[in-house]
Tab-separated table of C-alpha atoms in Angstrom:
chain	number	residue	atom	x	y	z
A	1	UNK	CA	-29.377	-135.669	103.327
A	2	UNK	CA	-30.854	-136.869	106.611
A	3	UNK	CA	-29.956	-140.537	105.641
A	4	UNK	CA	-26.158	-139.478	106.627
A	5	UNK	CA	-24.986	-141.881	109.255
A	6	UNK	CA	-21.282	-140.679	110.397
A	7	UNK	CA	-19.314	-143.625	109.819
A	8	UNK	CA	-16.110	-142.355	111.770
A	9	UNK	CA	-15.860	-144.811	114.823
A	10	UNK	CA	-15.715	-143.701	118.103
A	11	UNK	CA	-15.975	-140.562	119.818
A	12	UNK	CA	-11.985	-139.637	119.438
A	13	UNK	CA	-11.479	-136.185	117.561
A	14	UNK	CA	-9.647	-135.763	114.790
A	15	UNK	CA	-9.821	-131.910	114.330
A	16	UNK	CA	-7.903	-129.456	116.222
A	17	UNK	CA	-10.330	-128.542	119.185
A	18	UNK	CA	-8.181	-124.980	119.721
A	19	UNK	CA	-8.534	-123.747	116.192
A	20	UNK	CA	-12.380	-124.831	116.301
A	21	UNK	CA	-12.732	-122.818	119.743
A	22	UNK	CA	-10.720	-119.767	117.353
A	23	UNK	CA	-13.563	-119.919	114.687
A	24	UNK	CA	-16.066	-119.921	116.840
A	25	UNK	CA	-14.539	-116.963	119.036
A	26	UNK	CA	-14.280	-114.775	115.709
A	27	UNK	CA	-18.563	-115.074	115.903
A	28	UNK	CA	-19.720	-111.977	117.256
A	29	UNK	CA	-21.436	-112.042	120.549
A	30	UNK	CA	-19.621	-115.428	120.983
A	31	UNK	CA	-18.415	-114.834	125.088
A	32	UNK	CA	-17.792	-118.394	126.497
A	33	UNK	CA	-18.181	-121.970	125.315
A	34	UNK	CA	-18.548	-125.275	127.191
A	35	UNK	CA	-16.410	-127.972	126.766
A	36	UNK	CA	-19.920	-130.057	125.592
A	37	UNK	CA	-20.412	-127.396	123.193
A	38	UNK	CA	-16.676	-127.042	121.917
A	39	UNK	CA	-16.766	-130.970	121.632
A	40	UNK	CA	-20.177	-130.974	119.456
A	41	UNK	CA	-19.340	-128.651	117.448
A	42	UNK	CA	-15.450	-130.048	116.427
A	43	UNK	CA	-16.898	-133.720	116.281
A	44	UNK	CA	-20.206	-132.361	113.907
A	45	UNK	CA	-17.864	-130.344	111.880
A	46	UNK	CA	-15.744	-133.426	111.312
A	47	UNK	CA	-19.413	-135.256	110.562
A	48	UNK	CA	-20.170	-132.639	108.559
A	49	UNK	CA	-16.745	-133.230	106.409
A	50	UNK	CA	-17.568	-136.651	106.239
A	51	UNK	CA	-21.555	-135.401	104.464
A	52	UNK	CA	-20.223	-133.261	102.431
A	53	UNK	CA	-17.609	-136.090	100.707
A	54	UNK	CA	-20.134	-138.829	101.245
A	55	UNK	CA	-22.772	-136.498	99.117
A	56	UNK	CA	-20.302	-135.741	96.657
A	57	UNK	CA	-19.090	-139.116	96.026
A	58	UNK	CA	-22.807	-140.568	95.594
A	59	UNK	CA	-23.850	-137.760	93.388
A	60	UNK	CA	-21.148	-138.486	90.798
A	61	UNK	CA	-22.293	-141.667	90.543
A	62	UNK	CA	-19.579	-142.889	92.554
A	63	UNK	CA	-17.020	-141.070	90.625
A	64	UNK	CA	-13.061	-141.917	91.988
A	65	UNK	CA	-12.882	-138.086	92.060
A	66	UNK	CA	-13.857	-135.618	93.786
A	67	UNK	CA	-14.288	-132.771	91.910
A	68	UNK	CA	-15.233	-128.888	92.943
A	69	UNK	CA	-18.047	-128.951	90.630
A	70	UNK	CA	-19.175	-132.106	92.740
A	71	UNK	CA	-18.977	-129.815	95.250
A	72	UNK	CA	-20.936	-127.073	93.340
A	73	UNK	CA	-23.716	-129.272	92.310
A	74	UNK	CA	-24.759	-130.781	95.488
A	75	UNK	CA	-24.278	-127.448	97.725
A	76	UNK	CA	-26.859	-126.138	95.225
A	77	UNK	CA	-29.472	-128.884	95.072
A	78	UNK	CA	-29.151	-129.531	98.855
A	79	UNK	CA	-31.324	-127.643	101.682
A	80	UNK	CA	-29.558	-127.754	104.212
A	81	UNK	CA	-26.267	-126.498	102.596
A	82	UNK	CA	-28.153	-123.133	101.116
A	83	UNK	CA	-25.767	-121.292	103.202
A	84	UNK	CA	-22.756	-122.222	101.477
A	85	UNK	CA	-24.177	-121.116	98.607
A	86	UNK	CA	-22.155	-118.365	97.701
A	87	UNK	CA	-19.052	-120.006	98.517
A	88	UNK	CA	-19.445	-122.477	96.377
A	89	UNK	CA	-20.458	-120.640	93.070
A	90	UNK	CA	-20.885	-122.973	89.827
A	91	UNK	CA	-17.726	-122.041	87.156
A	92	UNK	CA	-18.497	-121.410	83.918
A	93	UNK	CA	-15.982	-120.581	81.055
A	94	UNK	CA	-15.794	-117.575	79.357
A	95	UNK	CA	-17.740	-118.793	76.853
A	96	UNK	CA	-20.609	-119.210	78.347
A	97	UNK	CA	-20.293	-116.396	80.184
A	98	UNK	CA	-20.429	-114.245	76.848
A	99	UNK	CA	-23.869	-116.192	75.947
A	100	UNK	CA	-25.196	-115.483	79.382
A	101	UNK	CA	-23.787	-111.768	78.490
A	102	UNK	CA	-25.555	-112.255	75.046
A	103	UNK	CA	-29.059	-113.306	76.201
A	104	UNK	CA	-29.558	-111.240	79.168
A	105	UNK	CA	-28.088	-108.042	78.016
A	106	UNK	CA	-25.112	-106.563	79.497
A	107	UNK	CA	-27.056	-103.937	82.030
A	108	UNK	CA	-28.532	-106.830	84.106
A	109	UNK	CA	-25.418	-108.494	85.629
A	110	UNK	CA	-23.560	-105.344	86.595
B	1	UNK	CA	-16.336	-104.194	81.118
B	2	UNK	CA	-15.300	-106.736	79.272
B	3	UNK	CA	-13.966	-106.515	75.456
B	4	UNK	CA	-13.818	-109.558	75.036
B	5	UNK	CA	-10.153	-109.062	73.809
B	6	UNK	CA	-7.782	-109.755	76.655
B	7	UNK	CA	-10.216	-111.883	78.614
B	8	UNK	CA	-8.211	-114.265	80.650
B	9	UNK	CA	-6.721	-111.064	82.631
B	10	UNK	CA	-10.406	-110.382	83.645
B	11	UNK	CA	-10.818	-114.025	84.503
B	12	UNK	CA	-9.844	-113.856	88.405
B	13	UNK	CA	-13.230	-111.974	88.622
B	14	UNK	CA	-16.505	-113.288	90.028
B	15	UNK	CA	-19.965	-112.696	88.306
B	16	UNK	CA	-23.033	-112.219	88.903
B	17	UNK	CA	-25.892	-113.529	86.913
B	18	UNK	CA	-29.841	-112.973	88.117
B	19	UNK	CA	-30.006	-116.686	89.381
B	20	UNK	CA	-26.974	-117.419	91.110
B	21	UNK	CA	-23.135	-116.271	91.545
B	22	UNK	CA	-20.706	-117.977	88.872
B	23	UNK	CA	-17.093	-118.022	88.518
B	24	UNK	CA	-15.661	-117.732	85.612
B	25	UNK	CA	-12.683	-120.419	84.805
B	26	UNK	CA	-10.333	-120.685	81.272
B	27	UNK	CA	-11.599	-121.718	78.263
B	28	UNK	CA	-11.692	-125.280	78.100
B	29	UNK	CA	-9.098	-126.583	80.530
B	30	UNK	CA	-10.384	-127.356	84.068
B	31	UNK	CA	-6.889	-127.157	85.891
B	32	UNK	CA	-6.087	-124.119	85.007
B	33	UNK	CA	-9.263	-122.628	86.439
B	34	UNK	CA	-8.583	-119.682	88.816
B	35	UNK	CA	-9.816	-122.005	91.573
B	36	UNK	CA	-7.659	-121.267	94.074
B	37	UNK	CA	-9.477	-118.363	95.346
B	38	UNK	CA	-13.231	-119.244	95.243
B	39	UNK	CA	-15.169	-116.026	96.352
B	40	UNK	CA	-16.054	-115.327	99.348
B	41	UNK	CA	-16.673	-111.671	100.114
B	42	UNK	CA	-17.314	-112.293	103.757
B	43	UNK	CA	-13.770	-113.941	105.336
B	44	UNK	CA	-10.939	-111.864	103.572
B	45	UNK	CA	-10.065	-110.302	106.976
B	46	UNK	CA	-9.901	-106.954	105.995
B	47	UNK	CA	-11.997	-105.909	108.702
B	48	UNK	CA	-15.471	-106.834	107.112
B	49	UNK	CA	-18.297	-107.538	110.041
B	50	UNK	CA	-18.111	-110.827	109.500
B	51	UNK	CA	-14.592	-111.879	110.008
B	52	UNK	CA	-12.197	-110.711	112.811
B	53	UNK	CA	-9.028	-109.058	111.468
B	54	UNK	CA	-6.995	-110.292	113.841
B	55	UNK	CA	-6.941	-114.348	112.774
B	56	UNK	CA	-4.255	-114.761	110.401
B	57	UNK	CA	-5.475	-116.435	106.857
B	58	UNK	CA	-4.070	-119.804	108.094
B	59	UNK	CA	-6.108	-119.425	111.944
B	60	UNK	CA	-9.436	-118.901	109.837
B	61	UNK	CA	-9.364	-122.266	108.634
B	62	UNK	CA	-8.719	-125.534	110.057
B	63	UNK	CA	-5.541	-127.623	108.319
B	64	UNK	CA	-6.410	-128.653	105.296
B	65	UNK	CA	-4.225	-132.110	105.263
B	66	UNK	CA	-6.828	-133.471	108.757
B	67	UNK	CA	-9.873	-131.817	106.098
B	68	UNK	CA	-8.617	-134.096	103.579
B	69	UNK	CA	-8.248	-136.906	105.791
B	70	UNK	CA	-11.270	-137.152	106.758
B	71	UNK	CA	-12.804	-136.765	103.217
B	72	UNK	CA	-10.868	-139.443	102.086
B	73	UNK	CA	-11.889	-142.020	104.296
B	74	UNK	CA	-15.350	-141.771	102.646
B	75	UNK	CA	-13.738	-142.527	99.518
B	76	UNK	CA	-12.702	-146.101	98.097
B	77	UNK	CA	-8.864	-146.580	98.787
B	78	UNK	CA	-8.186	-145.304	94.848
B	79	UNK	CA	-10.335	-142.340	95.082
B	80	UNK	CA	-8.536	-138.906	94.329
B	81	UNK	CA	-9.399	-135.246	95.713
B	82	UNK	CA	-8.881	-132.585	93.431
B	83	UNK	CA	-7.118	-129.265	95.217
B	84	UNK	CA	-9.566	-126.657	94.201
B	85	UNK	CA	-12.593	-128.802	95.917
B	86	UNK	CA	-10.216	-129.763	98.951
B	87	UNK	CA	-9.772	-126.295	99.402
B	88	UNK	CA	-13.264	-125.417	98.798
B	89	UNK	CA	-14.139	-127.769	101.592
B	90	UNK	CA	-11.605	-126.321	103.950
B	91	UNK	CA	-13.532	-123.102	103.289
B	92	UNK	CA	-16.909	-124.391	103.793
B	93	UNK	CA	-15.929	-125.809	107.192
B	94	UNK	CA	-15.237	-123.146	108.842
B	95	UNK	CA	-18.264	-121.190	107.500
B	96	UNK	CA	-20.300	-124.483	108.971
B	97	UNK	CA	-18.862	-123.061	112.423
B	98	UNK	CA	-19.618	-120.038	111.969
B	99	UNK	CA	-23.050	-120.884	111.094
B	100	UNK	CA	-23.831	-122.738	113.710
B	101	UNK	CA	-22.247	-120.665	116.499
B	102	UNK	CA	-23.850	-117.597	115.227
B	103	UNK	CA	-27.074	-119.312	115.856
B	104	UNK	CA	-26.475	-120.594	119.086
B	105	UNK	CA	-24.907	-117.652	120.487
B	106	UNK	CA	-27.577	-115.849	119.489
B	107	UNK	CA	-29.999	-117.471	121.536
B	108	UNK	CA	-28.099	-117.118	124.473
B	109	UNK	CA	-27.888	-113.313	124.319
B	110	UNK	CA	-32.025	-113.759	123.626
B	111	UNK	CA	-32.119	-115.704	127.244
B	112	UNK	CA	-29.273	-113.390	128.550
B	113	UNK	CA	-26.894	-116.343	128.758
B	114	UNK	CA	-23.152	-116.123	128.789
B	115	UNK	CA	-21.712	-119.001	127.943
B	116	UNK	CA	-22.846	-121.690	124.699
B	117	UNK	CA	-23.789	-124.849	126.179
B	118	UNK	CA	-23.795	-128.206	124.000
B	119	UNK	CA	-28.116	-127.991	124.307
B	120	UNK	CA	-27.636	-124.854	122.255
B	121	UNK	CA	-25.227	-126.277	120.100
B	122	UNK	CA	-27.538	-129.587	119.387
B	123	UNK	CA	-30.633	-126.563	119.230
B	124	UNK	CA	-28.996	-124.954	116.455
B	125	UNK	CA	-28.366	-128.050	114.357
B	126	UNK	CA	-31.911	-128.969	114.248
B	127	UNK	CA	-33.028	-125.698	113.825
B	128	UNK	CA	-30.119	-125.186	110.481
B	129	UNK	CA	-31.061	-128.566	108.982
B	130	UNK	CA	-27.964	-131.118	110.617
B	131	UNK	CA	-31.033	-132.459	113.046
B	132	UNK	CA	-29.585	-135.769	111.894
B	133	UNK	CA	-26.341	-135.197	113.632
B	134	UNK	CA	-27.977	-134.726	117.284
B	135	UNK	CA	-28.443	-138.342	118.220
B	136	UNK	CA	-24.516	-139.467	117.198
B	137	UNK	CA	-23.175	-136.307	118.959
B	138	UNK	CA	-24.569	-137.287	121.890
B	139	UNK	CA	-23.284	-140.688	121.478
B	140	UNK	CA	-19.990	-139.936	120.907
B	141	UNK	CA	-19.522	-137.666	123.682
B	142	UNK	CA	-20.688	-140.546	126.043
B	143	UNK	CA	-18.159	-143.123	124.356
B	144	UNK	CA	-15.596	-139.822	124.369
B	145	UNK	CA	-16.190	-139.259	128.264
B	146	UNK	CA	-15.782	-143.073	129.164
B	147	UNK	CA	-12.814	-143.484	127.116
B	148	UNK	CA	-10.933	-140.812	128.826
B	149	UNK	CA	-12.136	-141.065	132.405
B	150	UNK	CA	-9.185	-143.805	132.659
B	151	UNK	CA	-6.753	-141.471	131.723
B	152	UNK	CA	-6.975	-138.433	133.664
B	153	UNK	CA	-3.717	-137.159	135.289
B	154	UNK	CA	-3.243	-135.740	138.529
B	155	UNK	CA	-4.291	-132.133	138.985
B	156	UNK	CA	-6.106	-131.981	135.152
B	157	UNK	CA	-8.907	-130.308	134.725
B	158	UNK	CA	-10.511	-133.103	132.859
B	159	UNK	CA	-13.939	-132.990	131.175
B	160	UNK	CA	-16.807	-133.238	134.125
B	161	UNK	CA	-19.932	-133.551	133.535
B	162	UNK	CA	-21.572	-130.378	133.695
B	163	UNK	CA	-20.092	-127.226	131.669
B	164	UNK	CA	-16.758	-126.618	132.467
B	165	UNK	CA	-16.470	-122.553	131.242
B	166	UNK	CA	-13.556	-121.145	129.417
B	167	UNK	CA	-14.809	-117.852	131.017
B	168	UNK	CA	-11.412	-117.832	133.294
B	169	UNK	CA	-7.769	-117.054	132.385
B	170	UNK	CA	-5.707	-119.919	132.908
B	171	UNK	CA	-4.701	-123.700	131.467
B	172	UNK	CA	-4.952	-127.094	132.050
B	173	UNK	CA	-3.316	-129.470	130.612
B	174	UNK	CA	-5.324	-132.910	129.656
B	175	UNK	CA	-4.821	-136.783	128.031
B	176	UNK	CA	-6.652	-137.204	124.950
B	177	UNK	CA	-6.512	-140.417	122.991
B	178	UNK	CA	-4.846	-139.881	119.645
B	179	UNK	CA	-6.206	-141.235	116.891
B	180	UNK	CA	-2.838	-142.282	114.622
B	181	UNK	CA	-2.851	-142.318	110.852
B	182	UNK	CA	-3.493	-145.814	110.603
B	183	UNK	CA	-6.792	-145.714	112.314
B	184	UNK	CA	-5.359	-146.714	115.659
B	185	UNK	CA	-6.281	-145.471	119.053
B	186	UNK	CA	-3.775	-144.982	121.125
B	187	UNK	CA	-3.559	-143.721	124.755
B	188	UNK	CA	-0.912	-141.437	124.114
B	189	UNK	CA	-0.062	-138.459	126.435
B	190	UNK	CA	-0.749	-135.195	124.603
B	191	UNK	CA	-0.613	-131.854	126.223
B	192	UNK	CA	-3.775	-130.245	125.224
B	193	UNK	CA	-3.035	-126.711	126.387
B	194	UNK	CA	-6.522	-124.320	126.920
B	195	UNK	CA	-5.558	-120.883	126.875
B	196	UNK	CA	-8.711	-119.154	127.967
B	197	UNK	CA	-9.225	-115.304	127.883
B	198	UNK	CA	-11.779	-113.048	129.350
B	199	UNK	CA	-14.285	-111.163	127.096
B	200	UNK	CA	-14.088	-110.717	123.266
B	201	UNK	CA	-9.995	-110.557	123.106
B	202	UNK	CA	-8.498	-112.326	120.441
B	203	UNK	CA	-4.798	-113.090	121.767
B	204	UNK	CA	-3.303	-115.379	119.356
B	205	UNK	CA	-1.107	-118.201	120.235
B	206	UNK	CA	1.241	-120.781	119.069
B	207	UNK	CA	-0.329	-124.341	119.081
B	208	UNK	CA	1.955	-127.331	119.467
C-alpha cells in the first residue's frame, strides 16, 4: 500500500471540484472549506481511484479485468481500506450460503 | 427465513455471517449477480445520520464515466472494467470523502475552528493510513498554482495563497486548465462557477 506512487501527471484535476465540495458538505459539522483543502481532497480522491485500480490490477496477477471481487479481496486484506469494508462485502452464491447456514446453525446469522 | 425453495427472490438480500458481511449472488453465473446495489446501509438518503436527504442519488456520487477514466489509465490499453466493480468504486469514493472530511472536520470543532484547511486535510490522511499521499498533494498543488497563475482573468477570484473561505455567499468565476480526453492540457476558458452558502444549507444547483 504505501509503495503507491500516483502516476497521473501534473497537478490538473480531473474530478468535478463542486460535487467533491457537495460530499464533503453532506459531513456533519462540515462549515467551510479552503480552496487548499477542497483541492487535496479532489486531487487525493482521484489518487485514491488510481490505488484502488492499481491494487486491484496487481493482485489479480495482472488480470485484463477488473473484477468486483478484485475489489472485494484487496479492500479486505488491506489496512488502510478497513473502512470500506462493509461496502465492499465478498459475494457468495447461494450455495455456499446454505453450507455457511449448515455449519453455523441458522440462530447465529439472524 | 429462507426455504430454500424460491431462493433467487430472496437473493437481493444481504447477510450476515459472524466474520464478515456477504452478499449473496445467483447460482453459478457471475453477471447475473444482484450487483448493482452493493449494500450500504449508511448512504440510501432516507434520512439516516449519515447521509443528508437532500443530495439526490446522482449528487452523492461523483460521475461514474471520469471514475472510470481514471481507473483505466492504470490499466494496459486492453484492460476491461466490469460494471458492478466500476460502480462499486464510484461508491467507495465518495465514502473516501466522507472519511476523510469527517476526520478533519472533527478536529477543527476540537480547536474551535471554522473552516477545514488543507493542514487538516493532509492531518487526516496520515492519521487514516493515505500518509503516502501527503508529499504528491503538496506537489501538485505547487505545479497546480504555477500553472494557473498565467491565466487568471480580470476581476477572478483566483486561488491565493493563503485560504480563500467559501464562508461568503457569492461566485467567482475562474480559468482552469482542462485536461482533454486525449491526455492533453489545454488552456481552455472554463467557467468554474463557486456557489458558496452560509452555514449547514444544502441548496442544490445545476452544474454546467
Amino acid at each position: 500500500m504505501s509503495s503507491f506512487k500516483p502516476k497521473l501527471g501534473d497537478g490538473s484535476i480531473i474530478l468535478p471540484q463542486a460535487r467533491v465540495k457537495m460530499i464533503m458538505k453532506s459531513s456533519p459539522d462540515t462549515e467551510s472549506i479552503s480552496t487548499d483543502a477542497l483541492y487535496f481532497v479532489t486531487k487525493a480522491t482521484e489518487f485514491f481511484v488510481e490505488h484502488l485500480a492499481q491494487e486491484i490490477y496487481e493482485s489479480t496477477n495482472k488480470s485484463n479485468e477488473l473484477t468486483y471481487k478484485g475489489l472485494a479481496d484487496i479492500v479486505q486484506k488491506s489496512d488502510s481500506m478497513q473502512f470500506l469494508k462493509d461496502m465492499v462485502p465478498k459475494k457468495i452464491t447461494y450455495k455456499e450460503y446454505q453450507e455457511i447456514l449448515k455449519e453455523k446453525g441458522n440462530g447465529d446469522l439472524f | 427465513m429462507m426455504d430454500g425453495n424460491d431462493a433467487s427472490q430472496e437473493l437481493g438480500a444481504t447477510f450476515l455471517s459472524s466474520d464478515s458481511q456477504l452478499f449473496v449472488q445467483s447460482d453459478g453465473d457471475g453477471e447475473n449477480s444482484m450487483g448493482g446495489d452493493n449494500a450500504d446501509d449508511s448512504g440510501d438518503g432516507d434520512g439516516s445520520d449519515h447521509s443528508n436527504p437532500m443530495l439526490r442519488e446522482q449528487d452523492r456520487f461523483l460521475p461514474i464515466a471520469n471514475v472510470a477514466r481514471i481507473m483505466k489509465k492504470t490499466i494496459p490499453r486492453t484492460g476491461k472494467i466490469a460494471k458492478d466493480a466500476r460502480e462499486c468504486v464510484q461508491e467507495c469514493v465518495s465514502e473516501f470523502i466522507s472519511f476523510i472530511t469527517s476526520e478533519a472536520s472533527e478536529r477543527c470543532h476540537q480547536e474551535k475552528r471554522k473552516t477545514i484547511n488543507g493542514e487538516d486535510i493532509l492531518f487526516a490522511m496520515s492519521t487514516l493510513g493515505f500518509d503516502n499521499y501527503a508529499e504528491p498533494l503538496k506537489n501538485y498543488l505547487q505545479k497546480y498554482r504555477e500553472s494557473i497563475k498565467g491565466d487568471r482573468t480580470p476581476g477572478a477570484d483566483g486561488f491565493d495563497e493563503g485560504a480563500e473561505e467559501y464562508g461568503d455567499a457569492g461566485s467567482s468565476s475562474h480559468t482552469v486548465n482542462v485536461l482533454t480526453a486525449d491526455g492533453q492540457l489545454s488552456n481552455q476558458q472554463a467557467n468554474v462557477i463557486y456557489t458558496t452558502y452560509p452555514g449547514t444549507q444544502i441548496t442544490q444547483f445545476q452544474l454546467g
